XYZ file of N, CA and C in Angstrom:
867
model
N 24.634 12.065 -38.104
C 25.921 12.628 -38.499
C 27.022 12.033 -37.637
N 28.095 11.580 -38.286
C 29.221 11.035 -37.530
C 29.987 12.160 -36.850
N 30.789 11.781 -35.860
C 31.597 12.789 -35.171
C 32.611 13.414 -36.118
N 33.151 12.624 -37.056
C 34.090 13.195 -38.012
C 33.402 14.235 -38.899
N 32.170 13.966 -39.319
C 31.432 14.955 -40.105
C 31.195 16.222 -39.288
N 30.840 16.043 -38.016
C 30.611 17.209 -37.156
C 31.893 17.999 -36.944
N 33.036 17.322 -36.996
C 34.315 17.977 -36.727
C 34.711 18.976 -37.804
N 34.036 18.955 -38.962
C 34.335 19.976 -39.964
C 34.007 21.377 -39.455
N 33.222 21.466 -38.389
C 32.942 22.772 -37.781
C 34.197 23.391 -37.156
N 35.197 22.556 -36.824
C 36.384 23.078 -36.146
C 37.678 22.821 -36.900
N 37.659 21.980 -37.938
C 38.875 21.656 -38.677
C 39.223 22.757 -39.680
N 40.518 22.923 -39.926
C 40.957 23.857 -40.944
C 42.033 23.215 -41.809
N 42.214 23.770 -42.988
C 43.185 23.242 -43.936
C 44.602 23.420 -43.386
N 45.395 22.357 -43.363
C 46.770 22.486 -42.860
C 47.687 23.229 -43.827
N 47.268 23.408 -45.068
C 48.090 24.090 -46.056
C 47.898 25.597 -46.052
N 46.630 26.042 -45.859
C 46.361 27.476 -45.983
C 45.553 28.057 -44.829
N 45.004 27.202 -43.957
C 44.256 27.693 -42.812
C 42.797 27.993 -43.081
N 42.319 27.754 -44.303
C 40.906 27.965 -44.611
C 40.055 26.861 -43.985
N 38.773 27.156 -43.827
C 37.847 26.162 -43.288
C 37.755 24.961 -44.228
N 37.506 23.793 -43.641
C 37.341 22.572 -44.421
C 35.872 22.172 -44.472
N 35.511 21.491 -45.558
C 34.171 20.927 -45.699
C 34.301 19.564 -46.368
N 33.314 18.708 -46.152
C 33.322 17.400 -46.792
C 33.285 17.572 -48.306
N 34.107 16.782 -49.026
C 34.179 16.908 -50.481
C 34.802 15.662 -51.086
N 34.093 15.026 -52.022
C 34.658 13.948 -52.840
C 35.375 12.871 -52.032
N 34.692 12.294 -51.070
C 35.284 11.218 -50.294
C 36.338 11.656 -49.323
N 36.404 12.946 -49.044
C 37.384 13.456 -48.104
C 37.008 14.849 -47.655
N 37.932 15.771 -47.798
C 37.691 17.147 -47.370
C 38.413 18.094 -48.308
N 37.869 19.305 -48.432
C 38.500 20.312 -49.264
C 38.266 21.699 -48.699
N 39.070 22.651 -49.162
C 38.919 24.038 -48.733
C 38.678 24.929 -49.946
N 38.460 26.208 -49.696
C 38.164 27.155 -50.770
C 39.324 27.304 -51.742
N 40.536 26.979 -51.309
C 41.710 27.079 -52.179
C 42.026 25.771 -52.911
N 41.044 24.859 -52.883
C 41.110 23.599 -53.637
C 42.185 22.639 -53.141
N 42.566 22.748 -51.896
C 43.393 21.702 -51.299
C 42.473 20.554 -50.908
N 42.853 19.343 -51.249
C 41.994 18.176 -51.007
C 42.717 17.164 -50.127
N 41.953 16.529 -49.251
C 42.496 15.543 -48.315
C 41.562 14.337 -48.280
N 42.163 13.161 -48.206
C 41.392 11.923 -48.317
C 40.865 11.437 -46.971
N 39.706 10.833 -47.042
C 39.116 10.157 -45.886
C 39.334 8.663 -46.082
N 40.053 8.044 -45.169
C 40.413 6.628 -45.313
C 39.206 5.734 -45.041
N 39.225 4.562 -45.636
C 38.122 3.626 -45.413
C 38.060 3.169 -43.963
N 39.165 3.308 -43.216
C 39.154 2.944 -41.796
C 38.473 4.008 -40.931
N 38.077 5.135 -41.540
C 37.280 6.112 -40.813
C 37.990 7.362 -40.351
N 39.284 7.504 -40.624
C 40.000 8.706 -40.202
C 40.213 9.624 -41.404
N 40.490 10.893 -41.121
C 40.762 11.887 -42.155
C 42.250 12.201 -42.167
N 42.851 12.185 -43.350
C 44.270 12.503 -43.460
C 44.474 13.975 -43.766
N 45.027 14.713 -42.801
C 45.287 16.144 -42.988
C 46.783 16.397 -42.898
N 47.485 16.047 -43.942
C 48.928 16.258 -43.990
C 49.231 17.206 -45.142
N 49.757 18.385 -44.794
C 50.156 19.342 -45.819
C 51.406 18.844 -46.519
N 51.652 19.365 -47.718
C 52.878 19.020 -48.435
C 54.083 19.362 -47.576
N 55.002 18.410 -47.465
C 56.162 18.590 -46.580
C 57.196 19.483 -47.251
N 57.546 20.593 -46.582
C 58.500 21.549 -47.150
C 59.770 21.697 -46.310
N 59.805 21.078 -45.161
C 60.954 21.234 -44.283
C 62.076 20.275 -44.629
N 63.152 20.368 -43.859
C 64.284 19.485 -44.055
C 64.012 18.144 -43.388
N 64.533 17.097 -43.960
C 64.368 15.779 -43.383
C 63.013 15.188 -43.718
N 62.748 14.002 -43.182
C 61.501 13.301 -43.460
C 60.361 13.878 -42.633
N 59.133 13.850 -43.156
C 58.001 14.318 -42.368
C 57.755 13.395 -41.179
N 57.137 13.930 -40.143
C 56.853 13.127 -38.955
C 55.927 11.972 -39.307
N 56.241 10.797 -38.790
C 55.411 9.621 -39.064
C 54.759 9.071 -37.808
N 55.203 9.513 -36.638
C 54.575 9.085 -35.397
C 54.975 7.682 -34.983
N 54.226 7.154 -34.024
C 54.566 5.860 -33.439
C 54.322 4.709 -34.412
N 55.153 3.687 -34.289
C 55.031 2.496 -35.118
C 54.012 1.533 -34.509
N 53.645 0.530 -35.289
C 52.725 -0.503 -34.799
C 53.297 -1.169 -33.551
N 54.594 -1.458 -33.570
C 55.228 -2.121 -32.423
C 55.165 -1.253 -31.168
N 55.359 0.052 -31.319
C 55.264 0.966 -30.180
C 53.835 1.000 -29.635
N 52.855 1.050 -30.524
C 51.452 1.086 -30.096
C 51.066 -0.197 -29.373
N 51.545 -1.328 -29.876
C 51.243 -2.603 -29.224
C 51.853 -2.664 -27.831
N 53.095 -2.155 -27.696
C 53.736 -2.131 -26.382
C 52.950 -1.239 -25.423
N 52.502 -0.081 -25.901
C 51.751 0.835 -25.039
C 50.398 0.245 -24.648
N 49.732 -0.390 -25.577
C 48.436 -0.992 -25.259
C 48.586 -2.091 -24.212
N 49.648 -2.883 -24.308
C 49.875 -3.914 -23.289
C 50.135 -3.270 -21.935
N 50.980 -2.239 -21.906
C 51.349 -1.590 -20.647
C 50.136 -0.912 -20.013
N 49.392 -0.161 -20.791
C 48.198 0.494 -20.270
C 47.129 -0.529 -19.895
N 47.029 -1.591 -20.683
C 46.019 -2.612 -20.407
C 46.233 -3.330 -19.092
N 47.455 -3.283 -18.564
C 47.744 -3.911 -17.270
C 47.618 -2.925 -16.104
N 47.105 -1.728 -16.402
C 46.743 -0.791 -15.343
C 47.828 0.155 -14.881
N 49.001 0.152 -15.523
C 50.109 0.946 -15.006
C 49.897 2.454 -15.164
N 49.037 2.858 -16.099
C 48.759 4.276 -16.284
C 47.384 4.690 -15.776
N 46.729 3.836 -15.016
C 45.375 4.162 -14.552
C 45.358 5.389 -13.645
N 46.371 5.546 -12.788
C 46.414 6.718 -11.903
C 46.602 8.002 -12.696
N 47.390 7.923 -13.750
C 47.587 9.102 -14.607
C 46.284 9.443 -15.315
N 45.613 8.435 -15.836
C 44.329 8.674 -16.512
C 43.317 9.291 -15.565
N 43.271 8.827 -14.321
C 42.341 9.388 -13.341
C 42.655 10.850 -13.052
N 43.939 11.183 -12.977
C 44.335 12.567 -12.714
C 43.995 13.470 -13.894
N 44.134 12.956 -15.113
C 43.760 13.721 -16.303
C 42.263 13.999 -16.295
N 41.473 12.989 -16.003
C 40.025 13.172 -15.959
C 39.641 14.190 -14.897
N 40.289 14.148 -13.745
C 39.990 15.092 -12.669
C 40.351 16.522 -13.060
N 41.315 16.686 -13.967
C 41.752 18.021 -14.377
C 40.830 18.657 -15.414
N 40.007 17.839 -16.058
C 39.064 18.371 -17.047
C 37.921 19.049 -16.310
N 37.604 20.300 -16.623
C 36.546 21.003 -15.888
C 35.199 20.317 -16.037
N 34.346 20.445 -15.008
C 33.058 19.753 -14.999
C 32.126 20.245 -16.088
N 32.255 21.487 -16.476
C 31.503 22.017 -17.609
C 32.509 22.606 -18.570
N 32.329 22.346 -19.861
C 33.326 22.774 -20.843
C 33.594 24.273 -20.733
N 32.643 25.084 -21.104
C 32.731 26.527 -20.917
C 31.332 27.001 -20.544
N 31.029 27.141 -19.242
C 29.668 27.458 -18.814
C 29.128 28.704 -19.518
N 27.929 28.550 -20.097
C 27.269 29.679 -20.729
C 27.724 29.976 -22.136
N 28.767 29.292 -22.618
C 29.292 29.604 -23.948
C 28.592 28.823 -25.047
N 27.831 27.776 -24.689
C 27.172 26.943 -25.676
C 25.668 26.943 -25.427
N 24.852 26.808 -26.481
C 23.413 26.652 -26.274
C 23.112 25.398 -25.466
N 21.997 25.397 -24.768
C 21.618 24.234 -23.961
C 21.570 22.988 -24.840
N 22.159 21.905 -24.365
C 22.163 20.645 -25.101
C 23.299 20.502 -26.097
N 24.032 21.583 -26.388
C 25.143 21.501 -27.330
C 26.353 20.873 -26.657
N 27.216 20.273 -27.474
C 28.427 19.646 -26.951
C 29.641 20.492 -27.285
N 30.556 20.584 -26.304
C 31.833 21.224 -26.559
C 32.786 20.253 -27.227
N 33.980 20.757 -27.584
C 34.967 19.938 -28.274
C 36.215 19.745 -27.421
N 36.677 18.502 -27.403
C 37.942 18.111 -26.797
C 38.898 17.732 -27.916
N 40.120 18.254 -27.883
C 41.139 17.892 -28.862
C 42.287 17.202 -28.145
N 42.596 15.976 -28.563
C 43.707 15.216 -27.992
C 44.872 15.316 -28.970
N 45.843 16.153 -28.621
C 46.942 16.508 -29.522
C 48.087 15.524 -29.365
N 48.440 14.845 -30.446
C 49.404 13.759 -30.331
C 48.825 12.639 -29.488
N 47.513 12.422 -29.636
C 46.760 11.539 -28.740
C 46.816 10.069 -29.066
N 47.567 9.679 -30.091
C 47.747 8.263 -30.376
C 46.446 7.546 -30.667
N 46.199 6.491 -29.921
C 45.030 5.634 -30.145
C 43.759 6.174 -29.489
N 43.853 7.312 -28.801
C 42.673 7.881 -28.163
C 42.317 7.271 -26.826
N 43.267 6.621 -26.179
C 42.992 5.925 -24.911
C 42.522 6.908 -23.845
N 43.196 8.028 -23.701
C 42.793 9.020 -22.703
C 41.511 9.721 -23.130
N 41.418 10.110 -24.377
C 40.244 10.840 -24.853
C 38.979 10.010 -24.695
N 39.039 8.728 -25.029
C 37.854 7.877 -24.924
C 37.386 7.763 -23.481
N 38.314 7.693 -22.540
C 37.936 7.617 -21.131
C 37.230 8.896 -20.678
N 37.720 10.040 -21.145
C 37.083 11.304 -20.791
C 35.684 11.381 -21.380
N 35.534 10.963 -22.633
C 34.221 11.016 -23.271
C 33.229 10.078 -22.595
N 33.708 8.949 -22.090
C 32.830 8.055 -21.324
C 32.237 8.772 -20.118
N 33.058 9.589 -19.465
C 32.630 10.280 -18.245
C 31.945 11.617 -18.523
N 32.110 12.139 -19.732
C 31.643 13.486 -20.045
C 30.768 13.491 -21.303
N 29.473 13.183 -21.178
C 28.593 13.172 -22.354
C 28.389 14.539 -22.983
N 28.844 15.608 -22.315
C 28.707 16.956 -22.868
C 29.828 17.304 -23.840
N 30.746 16.373 -24.101
C 31.882 16.644 -24.983
C 31.892 15.699 -26.180
N 32.383 16.213 -27.303
C 32.819 15.403 -28.432
C 34.325 15.584 -28.557
N 34.975 14.663 -29.229
C 36.425 14.750 -29.279
C 37.007 14.476 -30.646
N 38.237 14.950 -30.836
C 39.013 14.636 -32.030
C 40.448 14.355 -31.603
N 40.968 13.230 -32.048
C 42.378 12.872 -31.837
C 43.160 13.266 -33.077
N 44.269 13.963 -32.879
C 45.160 14.320 -33.979
C 46.534 13.733 -33.702
N 47.044 12.929 -34.623
C 48.323 12.267 -34.407
C 48.974 11.986 -35.756
N 50.305 12.031 -35.781
C 51.044 11.776 -37.016
C 51.043 10.312 -37.410
N 50.778 9.424 -36.460
C 50.862 7.989 -36.697
C 49.572 7.469 -37.335
N 49.679 6.984 -38.561
C 48.510 6.405 -39.227
C 48.011 5.154 -38.494
N 48.899 4.234 -38.071
C 48.385 3.086 -37.305
C 47.631 3.505 -36.038
N 48.062 4.598 -35.410
C 47.386 5.060 -34.194
C 45.989 5.589 -34.495
N 45.864 6.434 -35.518
C 44.544 7.020 -35.786
C 43.579 5.995 -36.358
N 44.089 4.943 -36.955
C 43.197 3.852 -37.375
C 42.494 3.259 -36.157
N 43.243 3.111 -35.072
C 42.652 2.590 -33.833
C 41.738 3.637 -33.203
N 42.203 4.897 -33.184
C 41.418 5.972 -32.570
C 40.073 6.156 -33.252
N 40.004 5.876 -34.549
C 38.759 6.071 -35.299
C 37.636 5.189 -34.797
N 37.976 4.119 -34.095
C 36.932 3.240 -33.556
C 36.981 3.148 -32.033
N 37.689 4.101 -31.400
C 37.849 4.049 -29.946
C 36.605 4.495 -29.207
N 35.811 5.403 -29.812
C 34.611 5.919 -29.146
C 33.700 6.538 -30.204
N 32.399 6.383 -30.021
C 31.452 6.887 -31.025
C 31.463 8.410 -31.134
N 31.916 9.097 -30.078
C 31.968 10.563 -30.124
C 33.398 11.069 -30.311
N 34.257 10.232 -30.897
C 35.655 10.601 -31.102
C 36.008 10.471 -32.579
N 36.429 11.572 -33.195
C 36.918 11.564 -34.565
C 38.434 11.418 -34.554
N 38.975 10.923 -35.652
C 40.423 10.696 -35.744
C 40.969 11.371 -36.987
N 42.089 12.067 -36.810
C 42.714 12.820 -37.892
C 44.215 12.555 -37.883
N 44.755 12.211 -39.044
C 46.196 12.071 -39.189
C 46.776 13.438 -39.501
N 47.588 13.963 -38.588
C 48.133 15.312 -38.748
C 49.409 15.445 -37.939
N 50.318 16.275 -38.431
C 51.555 16.561 -37.715
C 51.331 17.798 -36.856
N 50.921 17.597 -35.603
C 50.588 18.731 -34.750
C 51.827 19.472 -34.257
N 53.015 18.939 -34.549
C 54.232 19.650 -34.184
C 54.428 20.875 -35.078
N 54.073 20.757 -36.354
C 54.254 21.861 -37.293
C 53.064 22.807 -37.311
N 51.914 22.369 -36.840
C 50.715 23.201 -36.820
C 49.494 22.348 -36.554
N 48.548 22.879 -35.816
C 47.348 22.128 -35.461
C 46.230 22.535 -36.416
N 45.681 21.610 -37.211
C 44.662 21.971 -38.202
C 43.268 22.146 -37.587
N 43.193 22.999 -36.582
C 41.933 23.342 -35.934
C 41.784 24.862 -35.961
N 40.546 25.320 -36.032
C 40.283 26.749 -36.146
C 40.573 27.473 -34.838
N 40.794 28.755 -34.957
C 41.045 29.600 -33.791
C 39.876 29.511 -32.814
N 40.198 29.413 -31.516
C 39.204 29.459 -30.432
C 38.064 28.465 -30.639
N 38.394 27.260 -31.126
C 37.354 26.278 -31.451
C 37.233 25.144 -30.449
N 38.171 25.051 -29.492
C 38.272 23.876 -28.628
C 38.070 24.271 -27.169
N 37.281 23.490 -26.454
C 37.021 23.754 -25.040
C 38.041 23.089 -24.125
N 38.531 21.911 -24.518
C 39.537 21.185 -23.749
C 40.599 20.670 -24.713
N 41.853 20.970 -24.439
C 42.969 20.451 -25.241
C 43.835 19.567 -24.355
N 44.074 18.354 -24.791
C 44.961 17.432 -24.076
C 46.304 17.377 -24.793
N 47.377 17.381 -24.004
C 48.707 17.092 -24.546
C 49.391 16.194 -23.519
N 49.354 14.895 -23.798
C 49.779 13.888 -22.826
C 51.016 13.168 -23.361
N 52.137 13.367 -22.689
C 53.419 12.790 -23.125
C 53.731 13.193 -24.561
N 53.302 14.353 -24.990
C 53.495 14.750 -26.386
C 54.060 16.168 -26.446
N 55.075 16.386 -27.279
C 55.611 17.740 -27.433
C 54.722 18.565 -28.350
N 54.982 19.863 -28.419
C 54.214 20.690 -29.331
C 54.313 22.158 -28.981
N 53.674 22.967 -29.801
C 53.740 24.414 -29.672
C 52.708 24.932 -28.681
N 53.179 25.621 -27.642
C 52.263 26.214 -26.664
C 51.424 27.314 -27.297
N 52.002 28.060 -28.227
C 51.240 29.129 -28.870
C 50.115 28.575 -29.738
N 50.316 27.407 -30.326
C 49.254 26.777 -31.099
C 48.120 26.309 -30.188
N 48.460 25.783 -29.027
C 47.427 25.413 -28.064
C 46.635 26.653 -27.655
N 47.328 27.731 -27.404
C 46.678 29.000 -27.078
C 45.718 29.428 -28.189
N 46.132 29.277 -29.419
C 45.315 29.712 -30.561
C 44.007 28.944 -30.670
N 44.045 27.634 -30.455
C 42.839 26.825 -30.677
C 41.887 26.829 -29.492
N 42.344 27.231 -28.304
C 41.477 27.205 -27.124
C 40.472 28.349 -27.162
N 39.212 28.008 -26.886
C 38.161 29.014 -26.777
C 38.337 29.800 -25.482
N 37.748 30.991 -25.382
C 37.759 31.714 -24.106
C 37.202 30.829 -22.989
N 37.938 30.752 -21.892
C 37.553 29.882 -20.795
C 37.938 28.428 -20.975
N 38.566 28.103 -22.115
C 38.971 26.727 -22.377
C 40.159 26.301 -21.535
N 40.351 24.988 -21.423
C 41.371 24.424 -20.545
C 42.316 23.508 -21.311
N 43.607 23.666 -21.064
C 44.615 22.733 -21.560
C 45.040 21.824 -20.417
N 45.000 20.530 -20.646
C 45.475 19.551 -19.666
C 46.728 18.906 -20.235
N 47.842 19.070 -19.518
C 49.147 18.635 -20.021
C 49.773 17.668 -19.021
N 50.246 16.540 -19.523
C 50.957 15.568 -18.687
C 52.432 15.614 -19.048
N 53.261 15.915 -18.048
C 54.704 16.064 -18.251
C 55.433 15.030 -17.400
N 56.262 14.182 -17.995
C 57.051 13.250 -17.170
C 58.060 14.009 -16.325
N 58.244 13.570 -15.091
C 59.233 14.180 -14.215
C 60.622 13.598 -14.496
N 61.637 14.227 -13.929
C 63.019 13.825 -14.210
C 63.296 12.389 -13.776
N 62.599 11.912 -12.742
C 62.863 10.550 -12.270
C 61.860 9.526 -12.803
N 61.077 9.916 -13.797
C 60.127 8.976 -14.405
C 60.892 7.820 -15.057
N 60.653 6.610 -14.581
C 61.279 5.382 -15.078
C 62.805 5.446 -15.017
N 63.328 6.174 -14.022
C 64.775 6.382 -13.959
C 65.547 5.073 -13.799
N 64.950 4.096 -13.117
C 65.659 2.841 -12.859
C 66.012 2.119 -14.162
N 65.173 2.296 -15.199
C 65.438 1.614 -16.464
C 66.610 2.239 -17.212
N 67.057 3.398 -16.762
C 68.204 4.030 -17.396
C 69.535 3.461 -16.959
N 69.538 2.645 -15.893
C 70.789 2.053 -15.419
C 71.287 1.019 -16.433
N 72.389 1.311 -17.053
C 72.922 0.391 -18.052
C 72.353 0.596 -19.436
N 71.380 1.495 -19.554
C 70.763 1.792 -20.850
C 70.848 3.300 -21.109
N 71.038 3.670 -22.341
C 71.113 5.087 -22.700
C 69.734 5.572 -23.130
N 68.852 5.752 -22.154
C 67.501 6.192 -22.450
C 67.419 7.715 -22.463
N 66.422 8.234 -23.168
C 66.199 9.670 -23.200
C 65.859 10.171 -21.804
N 66.360 11.351 -21.476
C 66.145 11.905 -20.145
C 65.272 13.148 -20.214
N 64.457 13.327 -19.176
C 63.632 14.521 -19.039
C 64.368 15.500 -18.139
N 64.578 16.726 -18.565
C 65.290 17.683 -17.712
C 64.476 18.053 -16.485
N 65.156 18.275 -15.381
C 64.480 18.721 -14.159
C 63.806 20.067 -14.410
N 62.636 20.261 -13.805
C 61.928 21.523 -13.946
C 61.086 21.652 -15.194
N 60.927 20.566 -15.951
C 60.152 20.641 -17.189
C 58.708 21.041 -16.916
N 58.104 20.502 -15.873
C 56.716 20.851 -15.561
C 56.578 22.332 -15.232
N 57.569 22.890 -14.542
C 57.532 24.321 -14.227
C 57.551 25.160 -15.499
N 58.333 24.738 -16.490
C 58.381 25.456 -17.761
C 57.032 25.387 -18.476
N 56.435 24.198 -18.494
C 55.153 24.027 -19.189
C 54.058 24.832 -18.507
N 54.120 24.939 -17.170
C 53.076 25.635 -16.406
C 52.944 27.100 -16.786
N 54.007 27.679 -17.333
C 53.966 29.098 -17.719
C 54.132 29.277 -19.229
N 53.967 28.213 -19.990
C 54.308 28.261 -21.412
C 53.196 28.778 -22.302
N 51.926 28.638 -21.887
C 50.814 29.041 -22.750
C 50.469 30.497 -22.466
N 50.625 31.365 -23.442
C 50.371 32.790 -23.218
C 48.972 33.049 -22.665
N 48.907 33.878 -21.642
C 47.651 34.339 -21.015
C 46.947 33.290 -20.160
N 47.386 32.039 -20.189
C 46.689 30.987 -19.446
C 47.072 31.011 -17.976
N 46.111 30.705 -17.123
C 46.347 30.643 -15.681
C 46.402 29.184 -15.229
N 47.340 28.880 -14.361
C 47.433 27.534 -13.799
C 46.327 27.353 -12.769
N 45.433 26.391 -13.008
C 44.307 26.179 -12.094
C 44.458 24.909 -11.269
N 45.293 23.983 -11.711
C 45.555 22.805 -10.883
C 46.870 22.168 -11.308
N 47.485 21.533 -10.331
C 48.745 20.822 -10.561
C 48.762 19.614 -9.641
N 48.874 18.433 -10.222
C 48.899 17.205 -9.424
C 50.091 16.352 -9.829
N 50.871 15.943 -8.831
C 51.972 15.029 -9.078
C 51.479 13.603 -8.845
N 51.668 12.771 -9.838
C 51.231 11.374 -9.774
C 52.470 10.502 -9.722
N 52.646 9.797 -8.621
C 53.847 8.992 -8.420
C 53.453 7.611 -7.903
N 54.174 6.610 -8.379
C 53.963 5.254 -7.878
C 55.217 4.428 -8.154
N 55.326 3.307 -7.437
C 56.383 2.331 -7.696
C 55.706 1.068 -8.182
N 56.146 0.570 -9.313
C 55.537 -0.626 -9.883
C 56.598 -1.713 -10.024
N 56.153 -2.930 -9.917
C 57.043 -4.084 -10.058
C 56.792 -4.706 -11.433
N 57.821 -4.733 -12.274
C 57.669 -5.150 -13.660
C 58.435 -6.437 -13.950
N 57.847 -7.269 -14.788
C 58.597 -8.370 -15.375
C 59.521 -7.805 -16.453
N 60.389 -8.631 -16.971
C 61.278 -8.186 -18.043
C 60.461 -7.742 -19.254
N 59.420 -8.501 -19.604
C 58.594 -8.134 -20.763
C 57.877 -6.810 -20.532
N 57.383 -6.592 -19.323
C 56.721 -5.323 -19.019
C 57.707 -4.161 -19.057
N 58.926 -4.389 -18.560
C 59.945 -3.346 -18.617
C 60.326 -3.032 -20.058
N 60.386 -4.051 -20.900
C 60.652 -3.818 -22.319
C 59.554 -2.961 -22.942
N 58.307 -3.261 -22.607
C 57.204 -2.452 -23.133
C 57.307 -1.014 -22.641
N 57.713 -0.822 -21.390
C 57.859 0.533 -20.854
C 58.896 1.327 -21.639
N 59.968 0.661 -22.063
C 61.010 1.330 -22.839
C 60.546 1.593 -24.268
N 59.899 0.596 -24.883
C 59.642 0.650 -26.321
C 58.249 1.156 -26.694
N 57.477 1.635 -25.727
C 56.192 2.241 -26.068
C 56.326 3.730 -26.359
N 57.506 4.300 -26.118
C 57.715 5.728 -26.312
C 58.880 6.014 -27.238
N 59.363 7.259 -27.258
C 60.391 7.670 -28.222
C 61.723 6.944 -28.073
N 61.966 6.286 -26.932
C 63.185 5.485 -26.827
C 63.236 4.396 -27.894
N 62.071 3.994 -28.395
C 62.029 2.941 -29.403
C 62.781 3.324 -30.672
N 62.899 4.629 -30.942
C 63.604 5.082 -32.143
C 65.120 5.062 -31.968
N 65.581 4.829 -30.731
C 67.013 4.947 -30.446
C 67.609 3.678 -29.833
N 66.785 2.654 -29.632
C 67.246 1.462 -28.943
C 66.989 0.208 -29.776
N 67.801 -0.794 -29.539
C 67.616 -2.105 -30.152
C 66.964 -3.024 -29.116
N 65.816 -3.592 -29.449
C 65.050 -4.360 -28.460
C 65.843 -5.565 -27.951
N 66.547 -6.243 -28.815
C 67.308 -7.420 -28.370
C 68.411 -7.026 -27.402
N 69.068 -5.910 -27.659
C 70.147 -5.468 -26.770
C 69.590 -5.033 -25.412
N 68.458 -4.325 -25.436
C 67.842 -3.917 -24.175
C 67.367 -5.134 -23.408
N 66.787 -6.103 -24.105
C 66.323 -7.326 -23.445
C 67.482 -8.055 -22.781
N 68.634 -8.069 -23.433
C 69.800 -8.746 -22.861
C 70.240 -8.077 -21.567
N 70.166 -6.732 -21.508
C 70.517 -6.021 -20.279
C 69.519 -6.342 -19.180
N 68.230 -6.273 -19.515
C 67.199 -6.489 -18.507
C 67.187 -7.923 -17.994
N 67.518 -8.873 -18.858
C 67.555 -10.274 -18.425
C 68.618 -10.492 -17.358
N 69.638 -9.622 -17.329
C 70.678 -9.741 -16.316
C 70.272 -9.185 -14.971
N 69.135 -8.489 -14.907
C 68.639 -7.954 -13.645
C 67.757 -8.993 -12.955
N 67.563 -8.813 -11.680
C 66.710 -9.735 -10.935
C 65.264 -9.216 -10.975
N 64.383 -9.983 -11.579
C 62.968 -9.606 -11.634
C 62.282 -9.988 -10.320
N 61.240 -9.260 -9.887
C 60.648 -8.130 -10.597
C 61.515 -6.879 -10.515
N 61.378 -6.026 -11.531
C 62.157 -4.794 -11.621
C 61.304 -3.658 -11.071
N 61.773 -3.018 -10.020
C 61.031 -1.926 -9.385
C 61.311 -0.621 -10.132
N 60.241 0.024 -10.579
C 60.370 1.209 -11.434
C 59.465 2.325 -10.903
N 59.996 3.540 -10.921
C 59.239 4.722 -10.526
C 58.475 5.279 -11.728
N 57.182 5.522 -11.538
C 56.388 6.260 -12.511
C 56.080 7.615 -11.886
N 56.475 8.696 -12.529
C 56.329 10.022 -11.929
C 56.025 11.051 -13.014
N 54.841 11.631 -12.962
C 54.450 12.674 -13.901
C 53.770 13.810 -13.153
N 53.665 14.957 -13.801
C 52.893 16.069 -13.285
C 51.772 16.385 -14.261
N 50.554 16.483 -13.737
C 49.372 16.793 -14.555
C 48.980 18.237 -14.287
N 49.027 19.059 -15.326
C 48.743 20.481 -15.222
C 47.442 20.826 -15.924
N 46.675 21.726 -15.337
C 45.493 22.276 -15.998
C 45.680 23.779 -16.102
N 45.636 24.294 -17.328
C 45.842 25.711 -17.596
C 44.601 26.260 -18.310
N 44.049 27.328 -17.781
C 42.771 27.844 -18.299
C 42.945 29.214 -18.922
N 42.292 29.374 -20.073
C 42.293 30.668 -20.746
C 41.296 31.616 -20.100
N 41.565 32.942 -20.154
C 40.614 33.898 -19.580
C 39.316 33.950 -20.387
């Protein structure tokens, strides 16, 4: 059985909240909502869009390529190590039969880079990445044999059953704290990575980049109802970037939706390389009772 097939134990219909089961090359629920399984191996769970504006589409191919280059050069390795350290050594002790695997959900997890690293270190877990970006989940579907990939807008609702997840990741991704609370099993842990106010601040000189408000990590630490803060680690480093690396740092995230790459490149070319940049995040672990 593939991990995606096994994930039907925890997936729910994004339209009505009923349980999902494999059906006709995809998935269906008791209310006859049907969702397609792509030939690339991911499941598309997008409810009919009823809100104002366009539905969330997630990161573009260009953003994913920039992030893969940046991560591939080791700039986020310290953050990944801190995330792994925040995941409890046992999913939920005593809550599963011997030999059973718990579930990890990577919410807005993109290509599954963090989730795959955790699964490498934790054979007691299976995982599912949920992300609005179809190009991202195509990559995530082949990132790890114990990782399923689902295209879903987790900002509007997480298509996972109540109390079904042992570990929930939210790394550089916004979302509903109450939804995280809903999907976490008793004793489950949420691991959240929040950029600090001075994260990549140097790149904002001369550029109108998005800013993180001071105290954001403090807000997140108390945001999940009933959850207790069990660990908090600040990860900080100074990195020396070429112009191309600095461009990737800008365009691998949401700034890409608000900036013109040629204009940013022209600004950065006027600086003296290497460009010294601060990377600063806080990694929080919050546990349910």
